[in-house]
Structure formats: C-alpha cells, structure tokens
mmCIF file of C-alpha atoms and ligand atoms in Angstrom:
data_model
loop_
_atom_site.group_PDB
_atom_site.id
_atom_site.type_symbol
_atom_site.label_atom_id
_atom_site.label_comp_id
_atom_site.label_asym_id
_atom_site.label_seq_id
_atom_site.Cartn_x
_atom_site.Cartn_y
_atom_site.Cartn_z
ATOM 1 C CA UNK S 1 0.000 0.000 0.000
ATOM 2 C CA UNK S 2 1.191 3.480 -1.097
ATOM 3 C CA UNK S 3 0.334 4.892 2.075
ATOM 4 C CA UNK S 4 0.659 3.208 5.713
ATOM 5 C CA UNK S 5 -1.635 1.642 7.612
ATOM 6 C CA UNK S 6 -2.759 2.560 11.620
ATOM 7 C CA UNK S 7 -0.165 -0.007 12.895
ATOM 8 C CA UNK S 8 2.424 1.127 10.395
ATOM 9 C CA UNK S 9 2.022 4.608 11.707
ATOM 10 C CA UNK S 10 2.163 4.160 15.045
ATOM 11 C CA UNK S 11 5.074 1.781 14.757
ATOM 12 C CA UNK S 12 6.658 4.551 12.653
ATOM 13 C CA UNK S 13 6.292 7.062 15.601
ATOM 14 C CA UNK S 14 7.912 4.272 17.881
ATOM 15 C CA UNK S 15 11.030 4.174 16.069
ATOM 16 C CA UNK S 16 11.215 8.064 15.068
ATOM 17 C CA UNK S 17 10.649 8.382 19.153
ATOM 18 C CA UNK S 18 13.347 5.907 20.135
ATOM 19 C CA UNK S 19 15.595 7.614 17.872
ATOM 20 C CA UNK S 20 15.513 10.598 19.386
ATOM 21 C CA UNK S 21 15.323 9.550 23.289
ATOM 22 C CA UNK S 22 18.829 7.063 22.271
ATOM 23 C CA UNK S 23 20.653 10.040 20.265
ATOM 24 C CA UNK S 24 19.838 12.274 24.096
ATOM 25 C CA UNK S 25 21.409 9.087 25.862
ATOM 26 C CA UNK S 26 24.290 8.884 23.381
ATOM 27 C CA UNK S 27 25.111 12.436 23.469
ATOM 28 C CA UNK S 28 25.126 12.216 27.799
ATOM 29 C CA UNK S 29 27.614 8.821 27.676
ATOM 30 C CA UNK S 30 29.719 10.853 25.068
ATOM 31 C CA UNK S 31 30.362 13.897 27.128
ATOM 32 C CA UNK S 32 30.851 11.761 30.149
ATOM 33 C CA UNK S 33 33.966 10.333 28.195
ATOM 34 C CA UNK S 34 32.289 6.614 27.764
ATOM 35 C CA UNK S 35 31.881 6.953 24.119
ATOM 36 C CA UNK S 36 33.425 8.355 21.187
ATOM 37 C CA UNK S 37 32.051 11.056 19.074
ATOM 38 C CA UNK S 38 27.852 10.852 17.889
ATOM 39 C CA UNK S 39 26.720 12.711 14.919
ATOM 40 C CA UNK S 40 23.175 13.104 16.431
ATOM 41 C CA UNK S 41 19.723 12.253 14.598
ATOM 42 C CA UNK S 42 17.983 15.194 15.582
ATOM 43 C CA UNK S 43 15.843 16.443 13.217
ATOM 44 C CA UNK S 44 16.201 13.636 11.034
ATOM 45 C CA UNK S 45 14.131 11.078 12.004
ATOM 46 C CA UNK S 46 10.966 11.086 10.180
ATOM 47 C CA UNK S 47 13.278 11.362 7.243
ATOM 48 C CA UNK S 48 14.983 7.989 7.873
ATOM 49 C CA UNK S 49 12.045 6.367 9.758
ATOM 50 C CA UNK S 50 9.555 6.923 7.047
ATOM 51 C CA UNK S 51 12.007 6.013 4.649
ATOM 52 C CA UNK S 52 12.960 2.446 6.276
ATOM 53 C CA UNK S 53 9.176 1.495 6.679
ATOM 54 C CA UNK S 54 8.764 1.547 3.279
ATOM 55 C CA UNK S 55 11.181 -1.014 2.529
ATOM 56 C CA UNK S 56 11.016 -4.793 2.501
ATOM 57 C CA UNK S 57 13.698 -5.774 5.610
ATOM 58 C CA UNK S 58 14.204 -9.173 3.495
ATOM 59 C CA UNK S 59 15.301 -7.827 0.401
ATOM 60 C CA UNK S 60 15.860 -4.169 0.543
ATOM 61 C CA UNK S 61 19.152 -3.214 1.495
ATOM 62 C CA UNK S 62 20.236 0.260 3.156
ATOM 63 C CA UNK S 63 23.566 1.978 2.958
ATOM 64 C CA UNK S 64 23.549 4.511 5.894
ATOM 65 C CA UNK S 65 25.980 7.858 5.931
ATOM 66 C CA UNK S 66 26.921 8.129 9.587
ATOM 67 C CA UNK S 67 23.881 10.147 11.408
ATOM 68 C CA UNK S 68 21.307 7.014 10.324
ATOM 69 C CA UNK S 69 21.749 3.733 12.427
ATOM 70 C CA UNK S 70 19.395 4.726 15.504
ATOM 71 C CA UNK S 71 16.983 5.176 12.647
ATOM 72 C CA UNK S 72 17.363 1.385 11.728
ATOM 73 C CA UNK S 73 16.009 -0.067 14.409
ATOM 74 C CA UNK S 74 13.264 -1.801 12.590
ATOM 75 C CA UNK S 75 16.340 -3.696 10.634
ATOM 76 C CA UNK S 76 16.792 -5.762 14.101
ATOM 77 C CA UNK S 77 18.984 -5.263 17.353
ATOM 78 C CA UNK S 78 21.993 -6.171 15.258
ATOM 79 C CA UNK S 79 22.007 -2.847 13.988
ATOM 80 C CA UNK S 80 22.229 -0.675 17.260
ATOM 81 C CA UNK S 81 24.284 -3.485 18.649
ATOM 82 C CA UNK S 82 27.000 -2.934 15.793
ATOM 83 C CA UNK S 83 26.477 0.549 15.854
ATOM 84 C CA UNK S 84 27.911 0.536 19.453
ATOM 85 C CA UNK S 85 31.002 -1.486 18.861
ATOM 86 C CA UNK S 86 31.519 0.494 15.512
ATOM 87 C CA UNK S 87 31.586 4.261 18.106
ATOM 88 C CA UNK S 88 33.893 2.079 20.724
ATOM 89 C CA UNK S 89 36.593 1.480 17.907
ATOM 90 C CA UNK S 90 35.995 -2.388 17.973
ATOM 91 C CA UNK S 91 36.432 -4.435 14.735
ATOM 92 C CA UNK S 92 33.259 -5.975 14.979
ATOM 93 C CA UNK S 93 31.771 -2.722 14.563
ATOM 94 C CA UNK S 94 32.541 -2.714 10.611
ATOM 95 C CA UNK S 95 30.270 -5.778 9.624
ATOM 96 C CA UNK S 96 27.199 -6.128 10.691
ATOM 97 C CA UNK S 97 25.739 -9.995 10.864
ATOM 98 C CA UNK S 98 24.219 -11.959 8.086
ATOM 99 C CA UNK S 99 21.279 -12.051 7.379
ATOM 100 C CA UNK S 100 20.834 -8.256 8.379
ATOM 101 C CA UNK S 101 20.972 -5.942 5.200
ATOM 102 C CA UNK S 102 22.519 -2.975 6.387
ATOM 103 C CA UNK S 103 25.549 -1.603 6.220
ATOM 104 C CA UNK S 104 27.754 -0.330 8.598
ATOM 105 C CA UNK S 105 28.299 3.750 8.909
ATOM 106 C CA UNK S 106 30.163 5.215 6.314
ATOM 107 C CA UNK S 107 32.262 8.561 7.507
ATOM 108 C CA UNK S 108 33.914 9.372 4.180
ATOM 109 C CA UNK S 109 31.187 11.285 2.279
ATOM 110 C CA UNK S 110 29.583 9.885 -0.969
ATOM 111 C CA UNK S 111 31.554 6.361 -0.994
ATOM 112 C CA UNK S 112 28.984 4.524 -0.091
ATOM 113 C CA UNK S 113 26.734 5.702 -3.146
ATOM 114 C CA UNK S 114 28.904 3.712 -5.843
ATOM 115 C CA UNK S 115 28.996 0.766 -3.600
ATOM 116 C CA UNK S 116 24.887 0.862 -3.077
ATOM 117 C CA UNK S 117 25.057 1.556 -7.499
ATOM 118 C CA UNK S 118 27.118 -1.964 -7.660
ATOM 119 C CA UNK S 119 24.971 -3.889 -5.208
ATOM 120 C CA UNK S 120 21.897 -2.962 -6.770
ATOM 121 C CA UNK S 121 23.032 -3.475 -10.017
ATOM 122 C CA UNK S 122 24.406 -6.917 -8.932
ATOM 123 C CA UNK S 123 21.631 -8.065 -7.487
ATOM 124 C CA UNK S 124 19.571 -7.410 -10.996
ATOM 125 C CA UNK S 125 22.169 -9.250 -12.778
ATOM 126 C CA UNK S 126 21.453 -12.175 -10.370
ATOM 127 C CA UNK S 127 17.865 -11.581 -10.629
ATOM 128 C CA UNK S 128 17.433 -11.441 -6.839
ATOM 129 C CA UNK S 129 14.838 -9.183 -5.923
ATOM 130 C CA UNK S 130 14.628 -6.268 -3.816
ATOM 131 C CA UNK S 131 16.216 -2.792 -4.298
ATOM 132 C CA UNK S 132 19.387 -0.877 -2.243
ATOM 133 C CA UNK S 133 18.250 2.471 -0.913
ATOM 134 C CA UNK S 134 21.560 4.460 0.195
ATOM 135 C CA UNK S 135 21.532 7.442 2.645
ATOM 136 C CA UNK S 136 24.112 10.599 1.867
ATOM 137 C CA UNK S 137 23.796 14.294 2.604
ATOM 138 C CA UNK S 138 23.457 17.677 1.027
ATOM 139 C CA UNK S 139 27.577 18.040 1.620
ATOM 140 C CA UNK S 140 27.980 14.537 0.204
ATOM 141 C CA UNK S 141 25.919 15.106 -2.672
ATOM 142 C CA UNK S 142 29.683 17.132 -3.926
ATOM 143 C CA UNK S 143 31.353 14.390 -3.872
ATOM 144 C CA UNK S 144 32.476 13.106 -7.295
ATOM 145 C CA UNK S 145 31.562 9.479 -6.072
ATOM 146 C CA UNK S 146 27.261 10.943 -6.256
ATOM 147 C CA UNK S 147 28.453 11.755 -9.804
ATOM 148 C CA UNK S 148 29.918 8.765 -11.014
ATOM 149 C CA UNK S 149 27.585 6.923 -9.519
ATOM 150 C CA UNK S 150 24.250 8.587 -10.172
ATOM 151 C CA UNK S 151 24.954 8.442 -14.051
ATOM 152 C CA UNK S 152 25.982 4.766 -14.169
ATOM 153 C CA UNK S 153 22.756 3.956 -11.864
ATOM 154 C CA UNK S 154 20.651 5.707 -14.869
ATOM 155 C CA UNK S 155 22.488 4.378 -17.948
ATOM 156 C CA UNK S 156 21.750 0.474 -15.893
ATOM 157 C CA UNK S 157 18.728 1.076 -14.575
ATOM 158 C CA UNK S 158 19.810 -0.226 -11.455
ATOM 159 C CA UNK S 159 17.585 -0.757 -8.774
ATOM 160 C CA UNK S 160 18.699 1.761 -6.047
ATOM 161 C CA UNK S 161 17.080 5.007 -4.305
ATOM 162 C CA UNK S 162 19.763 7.919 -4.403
ATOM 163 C CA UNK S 163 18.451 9.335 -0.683
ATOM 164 C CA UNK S 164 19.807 12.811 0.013
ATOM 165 C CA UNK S 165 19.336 14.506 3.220
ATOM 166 C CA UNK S 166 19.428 17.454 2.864
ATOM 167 C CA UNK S 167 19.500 19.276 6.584
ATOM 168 C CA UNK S 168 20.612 22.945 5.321
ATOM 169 C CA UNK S 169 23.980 22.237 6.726
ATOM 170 C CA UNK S 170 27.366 20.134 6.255
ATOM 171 C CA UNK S 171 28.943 21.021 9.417
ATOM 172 C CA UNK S 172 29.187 25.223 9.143
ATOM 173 C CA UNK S 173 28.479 25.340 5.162
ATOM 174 C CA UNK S 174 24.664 26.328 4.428
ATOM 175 C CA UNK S 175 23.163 24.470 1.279
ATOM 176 C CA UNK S 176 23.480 27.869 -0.868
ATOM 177 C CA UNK S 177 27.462 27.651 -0.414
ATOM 178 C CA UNK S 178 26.934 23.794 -1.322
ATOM 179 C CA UNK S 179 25.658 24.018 -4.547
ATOM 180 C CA UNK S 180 24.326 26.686 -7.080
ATOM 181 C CA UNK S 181 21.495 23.969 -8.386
ATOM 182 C CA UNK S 182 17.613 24.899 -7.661
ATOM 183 C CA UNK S 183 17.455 21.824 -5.211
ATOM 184 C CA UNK S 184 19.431 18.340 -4.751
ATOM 185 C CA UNK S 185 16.998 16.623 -6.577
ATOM 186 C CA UNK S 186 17.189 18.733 -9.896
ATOM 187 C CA UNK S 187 20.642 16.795 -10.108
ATOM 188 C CA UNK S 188 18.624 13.460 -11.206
ATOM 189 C CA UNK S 189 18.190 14.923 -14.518
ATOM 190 C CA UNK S 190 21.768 14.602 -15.620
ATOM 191 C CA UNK S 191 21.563 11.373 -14.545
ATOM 192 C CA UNK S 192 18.502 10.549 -16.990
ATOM 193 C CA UNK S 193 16.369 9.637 -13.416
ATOM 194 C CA UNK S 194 13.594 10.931 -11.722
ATOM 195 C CA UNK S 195 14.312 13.661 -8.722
ATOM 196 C CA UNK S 196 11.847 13.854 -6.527
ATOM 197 C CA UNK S 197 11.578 16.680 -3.303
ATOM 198 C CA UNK S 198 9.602 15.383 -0.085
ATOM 199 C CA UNK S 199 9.123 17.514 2.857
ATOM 200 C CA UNK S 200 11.542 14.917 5.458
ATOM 201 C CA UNK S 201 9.678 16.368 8.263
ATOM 202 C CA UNK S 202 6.292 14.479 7.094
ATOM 203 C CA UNK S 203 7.256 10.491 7.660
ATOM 204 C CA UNK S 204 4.113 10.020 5.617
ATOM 205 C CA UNK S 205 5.241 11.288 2.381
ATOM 206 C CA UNK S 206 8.678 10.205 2.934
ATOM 207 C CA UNK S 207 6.863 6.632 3.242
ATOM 208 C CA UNK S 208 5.177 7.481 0.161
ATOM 209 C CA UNK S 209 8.141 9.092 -1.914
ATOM 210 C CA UNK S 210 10.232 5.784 -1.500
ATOM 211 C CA UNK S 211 7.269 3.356 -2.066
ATOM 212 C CA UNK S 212 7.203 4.593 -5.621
ATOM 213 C CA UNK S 213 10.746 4.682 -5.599
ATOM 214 C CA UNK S 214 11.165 0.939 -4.666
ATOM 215 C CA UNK S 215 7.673 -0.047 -6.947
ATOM 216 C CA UNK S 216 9.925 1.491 -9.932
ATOM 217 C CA UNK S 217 12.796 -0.210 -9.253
ATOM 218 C CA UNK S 218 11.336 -3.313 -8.602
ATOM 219 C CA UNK S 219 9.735 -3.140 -11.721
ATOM 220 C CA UNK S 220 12.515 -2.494 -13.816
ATOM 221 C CA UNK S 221 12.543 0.835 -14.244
ATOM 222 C CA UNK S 222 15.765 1.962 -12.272
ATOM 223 C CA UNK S 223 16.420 4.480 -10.074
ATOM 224 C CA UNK S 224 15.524 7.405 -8.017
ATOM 225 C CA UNK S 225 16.853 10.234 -6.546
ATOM 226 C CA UNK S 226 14.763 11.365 -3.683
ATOM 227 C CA UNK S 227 15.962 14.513 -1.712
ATOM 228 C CA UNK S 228 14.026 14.934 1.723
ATOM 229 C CA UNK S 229 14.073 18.625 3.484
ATOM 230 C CA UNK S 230 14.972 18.612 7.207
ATOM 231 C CA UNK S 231 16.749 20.983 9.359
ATOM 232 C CA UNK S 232 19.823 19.469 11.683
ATOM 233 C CA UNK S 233 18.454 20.091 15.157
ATOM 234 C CA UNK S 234 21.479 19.688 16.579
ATOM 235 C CA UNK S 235 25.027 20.024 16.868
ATOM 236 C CA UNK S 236 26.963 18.712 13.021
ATOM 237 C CA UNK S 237 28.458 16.338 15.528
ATOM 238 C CA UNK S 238 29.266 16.275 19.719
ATOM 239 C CA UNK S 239 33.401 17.979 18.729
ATOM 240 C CA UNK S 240 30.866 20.849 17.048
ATOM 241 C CA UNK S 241 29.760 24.185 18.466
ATOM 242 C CA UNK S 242 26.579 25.095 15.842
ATOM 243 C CA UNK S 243 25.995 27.956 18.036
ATOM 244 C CA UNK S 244 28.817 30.041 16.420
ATOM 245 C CA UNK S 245 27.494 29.662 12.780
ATOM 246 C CA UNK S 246 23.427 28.769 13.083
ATOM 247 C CA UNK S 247 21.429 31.545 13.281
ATOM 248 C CA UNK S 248 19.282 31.539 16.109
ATOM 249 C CA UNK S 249 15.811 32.742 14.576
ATOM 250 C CA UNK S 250 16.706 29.734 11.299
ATOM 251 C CA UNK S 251 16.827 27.699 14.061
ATOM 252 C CA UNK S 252 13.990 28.495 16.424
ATOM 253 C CA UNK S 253 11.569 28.262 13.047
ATOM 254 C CA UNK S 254 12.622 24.483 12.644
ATOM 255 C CA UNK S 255 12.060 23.831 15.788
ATOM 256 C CA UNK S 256 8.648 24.719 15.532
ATOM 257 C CA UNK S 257 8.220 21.736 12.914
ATOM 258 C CA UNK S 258 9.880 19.212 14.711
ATOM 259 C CA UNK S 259 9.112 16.309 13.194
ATOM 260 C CA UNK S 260 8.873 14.479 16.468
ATOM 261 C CA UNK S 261 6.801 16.517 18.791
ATOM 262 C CA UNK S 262 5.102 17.015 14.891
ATOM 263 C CA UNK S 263 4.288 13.701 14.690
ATOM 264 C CA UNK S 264 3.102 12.880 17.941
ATOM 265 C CA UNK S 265 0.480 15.810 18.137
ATOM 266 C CA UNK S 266 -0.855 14.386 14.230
ATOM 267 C CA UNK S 267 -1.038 10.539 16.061
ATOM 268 C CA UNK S 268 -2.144 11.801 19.443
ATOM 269 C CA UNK S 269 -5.375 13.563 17.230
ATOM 270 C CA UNK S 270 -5.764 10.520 15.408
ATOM 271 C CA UNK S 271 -6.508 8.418 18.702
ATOM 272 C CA UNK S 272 -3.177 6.493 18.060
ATOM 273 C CA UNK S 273 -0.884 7.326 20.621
ATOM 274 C CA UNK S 274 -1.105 8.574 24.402
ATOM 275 C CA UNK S 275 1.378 10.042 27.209
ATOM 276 C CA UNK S 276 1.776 6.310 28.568
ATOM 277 C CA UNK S 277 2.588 4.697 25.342
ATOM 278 C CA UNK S 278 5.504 7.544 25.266
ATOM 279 C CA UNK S 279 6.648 7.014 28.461
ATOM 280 C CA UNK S 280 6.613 2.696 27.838
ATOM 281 C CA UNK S 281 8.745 3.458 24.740
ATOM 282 C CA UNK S 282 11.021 6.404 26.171
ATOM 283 C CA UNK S 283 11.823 3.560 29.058
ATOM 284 C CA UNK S 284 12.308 0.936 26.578
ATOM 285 C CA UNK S 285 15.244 2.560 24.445
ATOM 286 C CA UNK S 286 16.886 3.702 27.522
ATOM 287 C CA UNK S 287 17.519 0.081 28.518
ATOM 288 C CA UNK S 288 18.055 -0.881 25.201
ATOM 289 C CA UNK S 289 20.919 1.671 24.577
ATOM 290 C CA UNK S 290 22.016 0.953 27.822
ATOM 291 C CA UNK S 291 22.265 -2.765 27.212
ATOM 292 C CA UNK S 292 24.193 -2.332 23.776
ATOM 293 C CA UNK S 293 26.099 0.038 25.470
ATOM 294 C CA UNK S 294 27.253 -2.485 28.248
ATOM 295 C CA UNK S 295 27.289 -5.299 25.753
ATOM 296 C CA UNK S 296 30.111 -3.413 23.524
ATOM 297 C CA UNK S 297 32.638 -2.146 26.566
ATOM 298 C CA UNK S 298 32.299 -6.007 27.487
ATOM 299 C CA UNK S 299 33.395 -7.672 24.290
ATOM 300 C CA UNK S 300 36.862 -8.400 24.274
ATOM 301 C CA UNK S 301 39.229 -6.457 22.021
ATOM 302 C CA UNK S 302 42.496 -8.723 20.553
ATOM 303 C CA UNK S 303 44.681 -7.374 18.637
ATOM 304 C CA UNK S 304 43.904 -10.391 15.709
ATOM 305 C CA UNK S 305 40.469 -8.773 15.375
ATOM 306 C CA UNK S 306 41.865 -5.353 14.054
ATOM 307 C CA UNK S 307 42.082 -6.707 10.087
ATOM 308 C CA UNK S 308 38.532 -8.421 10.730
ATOM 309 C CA UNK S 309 36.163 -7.477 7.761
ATOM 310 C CA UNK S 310 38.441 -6.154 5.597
ATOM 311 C CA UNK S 311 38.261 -9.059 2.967
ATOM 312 C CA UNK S 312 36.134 -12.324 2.996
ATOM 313 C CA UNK S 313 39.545 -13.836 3.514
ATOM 314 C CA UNK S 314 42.684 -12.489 4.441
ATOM 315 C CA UNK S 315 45.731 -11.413 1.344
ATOM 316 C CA UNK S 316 48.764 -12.483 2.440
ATOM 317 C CA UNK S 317 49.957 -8.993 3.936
ATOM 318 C CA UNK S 318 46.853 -9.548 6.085
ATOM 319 C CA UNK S 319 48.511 -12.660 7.109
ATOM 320 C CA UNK S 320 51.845 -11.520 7.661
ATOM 321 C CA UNK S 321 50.510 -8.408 10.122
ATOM 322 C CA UNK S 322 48.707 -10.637 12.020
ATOM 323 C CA UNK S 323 51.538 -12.873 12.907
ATOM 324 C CA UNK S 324 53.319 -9.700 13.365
ATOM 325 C CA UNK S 325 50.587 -7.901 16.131
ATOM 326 C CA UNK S 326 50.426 -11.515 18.004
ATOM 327 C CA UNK S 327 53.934 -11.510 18.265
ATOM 328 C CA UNK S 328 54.009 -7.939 19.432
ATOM 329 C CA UNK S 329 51.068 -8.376 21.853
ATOM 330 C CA UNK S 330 52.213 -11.986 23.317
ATOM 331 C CA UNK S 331 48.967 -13.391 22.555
ATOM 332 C CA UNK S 332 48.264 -16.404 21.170
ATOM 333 C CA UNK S 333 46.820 -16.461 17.074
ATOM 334 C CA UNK S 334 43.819 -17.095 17.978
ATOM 335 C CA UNK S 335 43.217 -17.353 13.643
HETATM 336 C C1 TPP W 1 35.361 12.577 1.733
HETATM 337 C C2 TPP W 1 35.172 13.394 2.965
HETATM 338 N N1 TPP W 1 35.448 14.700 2.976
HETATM 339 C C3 TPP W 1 35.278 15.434 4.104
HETATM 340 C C4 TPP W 1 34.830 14.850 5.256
HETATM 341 C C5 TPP W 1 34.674 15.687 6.533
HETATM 342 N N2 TPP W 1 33.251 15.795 6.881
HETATM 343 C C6 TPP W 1 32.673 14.985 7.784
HETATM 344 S S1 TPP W 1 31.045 15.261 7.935
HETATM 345 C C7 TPP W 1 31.076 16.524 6.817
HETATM 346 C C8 TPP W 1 29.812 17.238 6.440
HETATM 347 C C9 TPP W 1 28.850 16.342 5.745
HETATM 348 O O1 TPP W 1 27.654 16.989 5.491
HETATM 349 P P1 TPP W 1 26.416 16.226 4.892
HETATM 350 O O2 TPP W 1 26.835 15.263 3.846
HETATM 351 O O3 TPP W 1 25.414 17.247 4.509
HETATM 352 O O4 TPP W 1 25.878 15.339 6.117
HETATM 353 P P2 TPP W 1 25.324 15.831 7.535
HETATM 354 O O5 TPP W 1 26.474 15.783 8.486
HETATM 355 O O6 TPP W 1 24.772 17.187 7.358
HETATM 356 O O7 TPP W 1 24.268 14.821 7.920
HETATM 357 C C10 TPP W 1 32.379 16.715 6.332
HETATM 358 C C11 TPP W 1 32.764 17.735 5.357
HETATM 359 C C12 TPP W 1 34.540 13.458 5.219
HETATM 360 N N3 TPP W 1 34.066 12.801 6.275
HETATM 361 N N4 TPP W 1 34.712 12.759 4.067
HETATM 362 MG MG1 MG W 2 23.916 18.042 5.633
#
C-alpha cells in the first residue's frame, strides 16, 4: 500500500521516538567520556524512519551515511548493537551480521553511493529481488563518487534510491554555499532519473516518496533520486559548536516543525498514541541503549580482530601483520 496503515504509523512514531530519546542518551555517555564522538539524529528522524518502513527488511538493502543507524532499528537489534562497537573502535563494529541488510556507517562522504550503485546493479544481474536504498547528505551530494555513480545507476537502470538529506547544513556550510542547483533533486536529470523533493519532516510522504521509488525499481525501471528537506536540530556532531554559525531565529523556526513533537500531536489527534505509550517506549530505548552500550565495553578487544572485515579472507599482507601484532602483543593467534 502506497500509504501506511494505523499499525504502520504508530510503529513509525515508535522508532522516530526511540531515535531521538537514544541520540539524548548517546550524546550524555559521550560527554561523560564513555563513548566516542555521535553525529546526532535530531531532526532527522521522520526522514529515515519513514524512509525504512517503506522497505522490505528481506530484500531491501540500506547503505547509511553516519547520522542514520538509531533510525534502523526496525532492521533488528543487530544494527544498534553494531552501531555501538563500531563508536567504541571495535572491529566488529565494521560488519554487521548476516542475514541483516545494512551496512555499517560510512564517515567518508559519498563512498557509499557507488557501492549501493554496484549492489543494486548486482543483485539485478542475479535476478534477486529487492532494491538498495543508500543514505548521503546535502555536503555529500559534492562528492564526485554521487556523480559517477548517479549516471551509471541511470544508464543500468539499477535498482537503487539515491536518498539525500538534505538538513541545510554540512557542518558550518549552508546548502546555498553547497551548490548553485535549484534543489538536490534537480541533479537526477543529468543522470537521466527521476528527482523527486519530499518535505523529510512528514514520515508520511517520505513513506510514500520511496514506495514509488522501490515499486519502480522493482519493476525495472531503475532508479531514483529522492531529496528529503529537514533541518539538523542539533550540533553537526558532539566535537561541534553550531551555536557560532546557526542563526538563532533559522533555528527556532525548525524547531517549531519538529518532526517528532510534529508527529506525535498528528497521532495523538488521530486516537493512536497517548502520554503512557511515550513514556513505555522512552523507558524501553533507555535500557536498550544501555544494554548495547554495556554489551560493547564487554566484548573483548584482541589485537587479531583489528584486520577483521576487511576481505572475505585475508591477502597475504593480512597474514603476515597478524603474525606480526600476536607476536608484538604476546597473545596467542587465535586465527
Ligand atoms: C570525503 C570526505 N570529505 C570530508 C569529510 C569531513 N566531513 C565529515 S562530515 C562533513 C559534512 C557532511 O555533510 P552532509 O553530507 O550534509 O551530512 P550531515 O552531516 O549534514 O548529515 C564533512 C565535510 C569526510 N568525512 N569525508
Ligand atoms: Mg547536511
């Protein structure tokens, strides 16, 4: 169905509002020195929420950027689990576990959007079905990579949803210092694809923007570039200080649309959600970050584990450093 049902709706909210209560968490542990640095969600969430919902977990396959992964949560636990070891520096954190079709977060802007171009394009040349729907933002959208990628998506038709974020911001540059282009999604048409615009603050049309998206890839048809409005809420990243370059009034008016507290009021009217089923859920994620959180400073870190995930199997350099960092460690190869 083009548009989601009650349940869907209300299980939308539930994710956008664990999202947000697990980014708050995150940011406390961070500046308490127990993690390392978190690129909050604020802002974002109906965005990647509404987005997710509309895909088939089974199939569909999502490339995040790095401000995503609480967003996933309807991927599984593995995701937020992952995620946890990934911000603690642990090997484990780079691969998340079969059969969960997500990738881990990608820091370096825009390379992710030729690898989500290859999957999908592989998986159509092994007629499996589904579609690859990558995340990137307005800064990323200057990387050559969205280039190179975007036309060779269009001249294969491959089955992947070109998802740009656009929050106004890539840490202190505003969109108008980004690009000279009407919008992000105007870019499609060098690529030969359709560009769509969706307000990111409404998970309902977000919802609906990438069930066409996937119903046109799925049918053949090849890509789409969908570029979803938001405003970054918060700070670029926890090392940022958005106070010295947002201005205050810019900021105040996105506020206003919050597409949390947005959200809530809309499913609140509709009969759908109440105070207590916010306060079960707000409860919920806190024990759940918690409990990744504890579950990641407990798993053991050997020095054999650093090349993990690099290759299916390790080259023989791989090989050779191993033996190397056992030897230099005293620890038995545990390989
Ligand atoms: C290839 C590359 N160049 C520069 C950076 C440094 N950098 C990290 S985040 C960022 C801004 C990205 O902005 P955007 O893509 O809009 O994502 P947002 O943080 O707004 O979600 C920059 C320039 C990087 N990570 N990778
Ligand atoms: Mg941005």
């Amino acid at each position: 169905m083009a548009k989601p049902n009650d349940k869907q709706l209300q299980m939308i909210l539930e994710d956008m509002v664990i999202a947000r209560t697990q980014a708050s968490r995150l940011w406390n542990l961070q500046r308490q020195g127990q993690v390392g640095t978190i690129a909050p969600i604020d802002g974002h969430e109906a965005a990647v929420v509404g987005a997710v919902h509309a895909l088939e977990t089974e199939s569909d396959w999502v490339l995040p950027q790095y401000r995503e992964p609480l967003g996933l949560r309807r991927y599984g636990p593995e995701v937020l689990d992952t995620f946890m070891l990934y911000n603690l520096g642990h090997p484990a954190g780079g691969h998340i576990p079969d059969p969960v079709k997500v990738a881990p977060s990608q820091i370096s802007l825009g390379a992710s959007i030729p690898h989500a171009v290859g999957l999908a394009w592989g998986m159509s040349l092994k007629d499996e079905p589904g579609v690859v729907l990558v995340f990137f933002g307005d800064g990323a959208s200057s990387e050559g990579d969205f280039y190179e990628a975007g036309n060779l998506a269009g001249v294969l038709k491959a089955p992947v949803i070109l998802f740009c974020v656009n929050n106004q911001w890539a840490i202190s540059t505003p969109t108008h210092l980004q690009t000279a282009a009407d919008s992000f999604a105007s870019k499609a048409e060098a690529f030969g694809i359709p560009g769509v615009t969706v307000d990111g603050n409404d998970p309902i049309a977000v919802y609906e923007a990438v069930f066409n998206a996937r119903k046109r890839a799925t049918s053949g048809k090849g890509p789409t570039l969908i570029e979803a409005n938001v405003y970054r809420l918060g700070a670029h990243t926890t090392a940022d200080d958005p106070t010295r370059y947002v201005p205050s009034d810019e900021l105040s008016a996105a506020q206003k649309k919050d597409p949390v507290h947005t959200f809530i009021k809309d499913l609140t009217a509709r009969g759908l959600w109440s105070d207590t089923k916010q306060d079960e859920i707000e409860t919920a994620a806190l024990e759940r970050i918690d409990e990744a959180f504890e579950k990641a400073k407990n798993t053991p870190l050997s020095a054999n584990s650093l090349m993990d995930h690099c290759f299916v199997s390790d080259t023989p350099r791989q090989l050779r450093q191993r033996s190397f960092l056992m030897d230099s460690t005293g620890k038995s190869n545990e390989h």
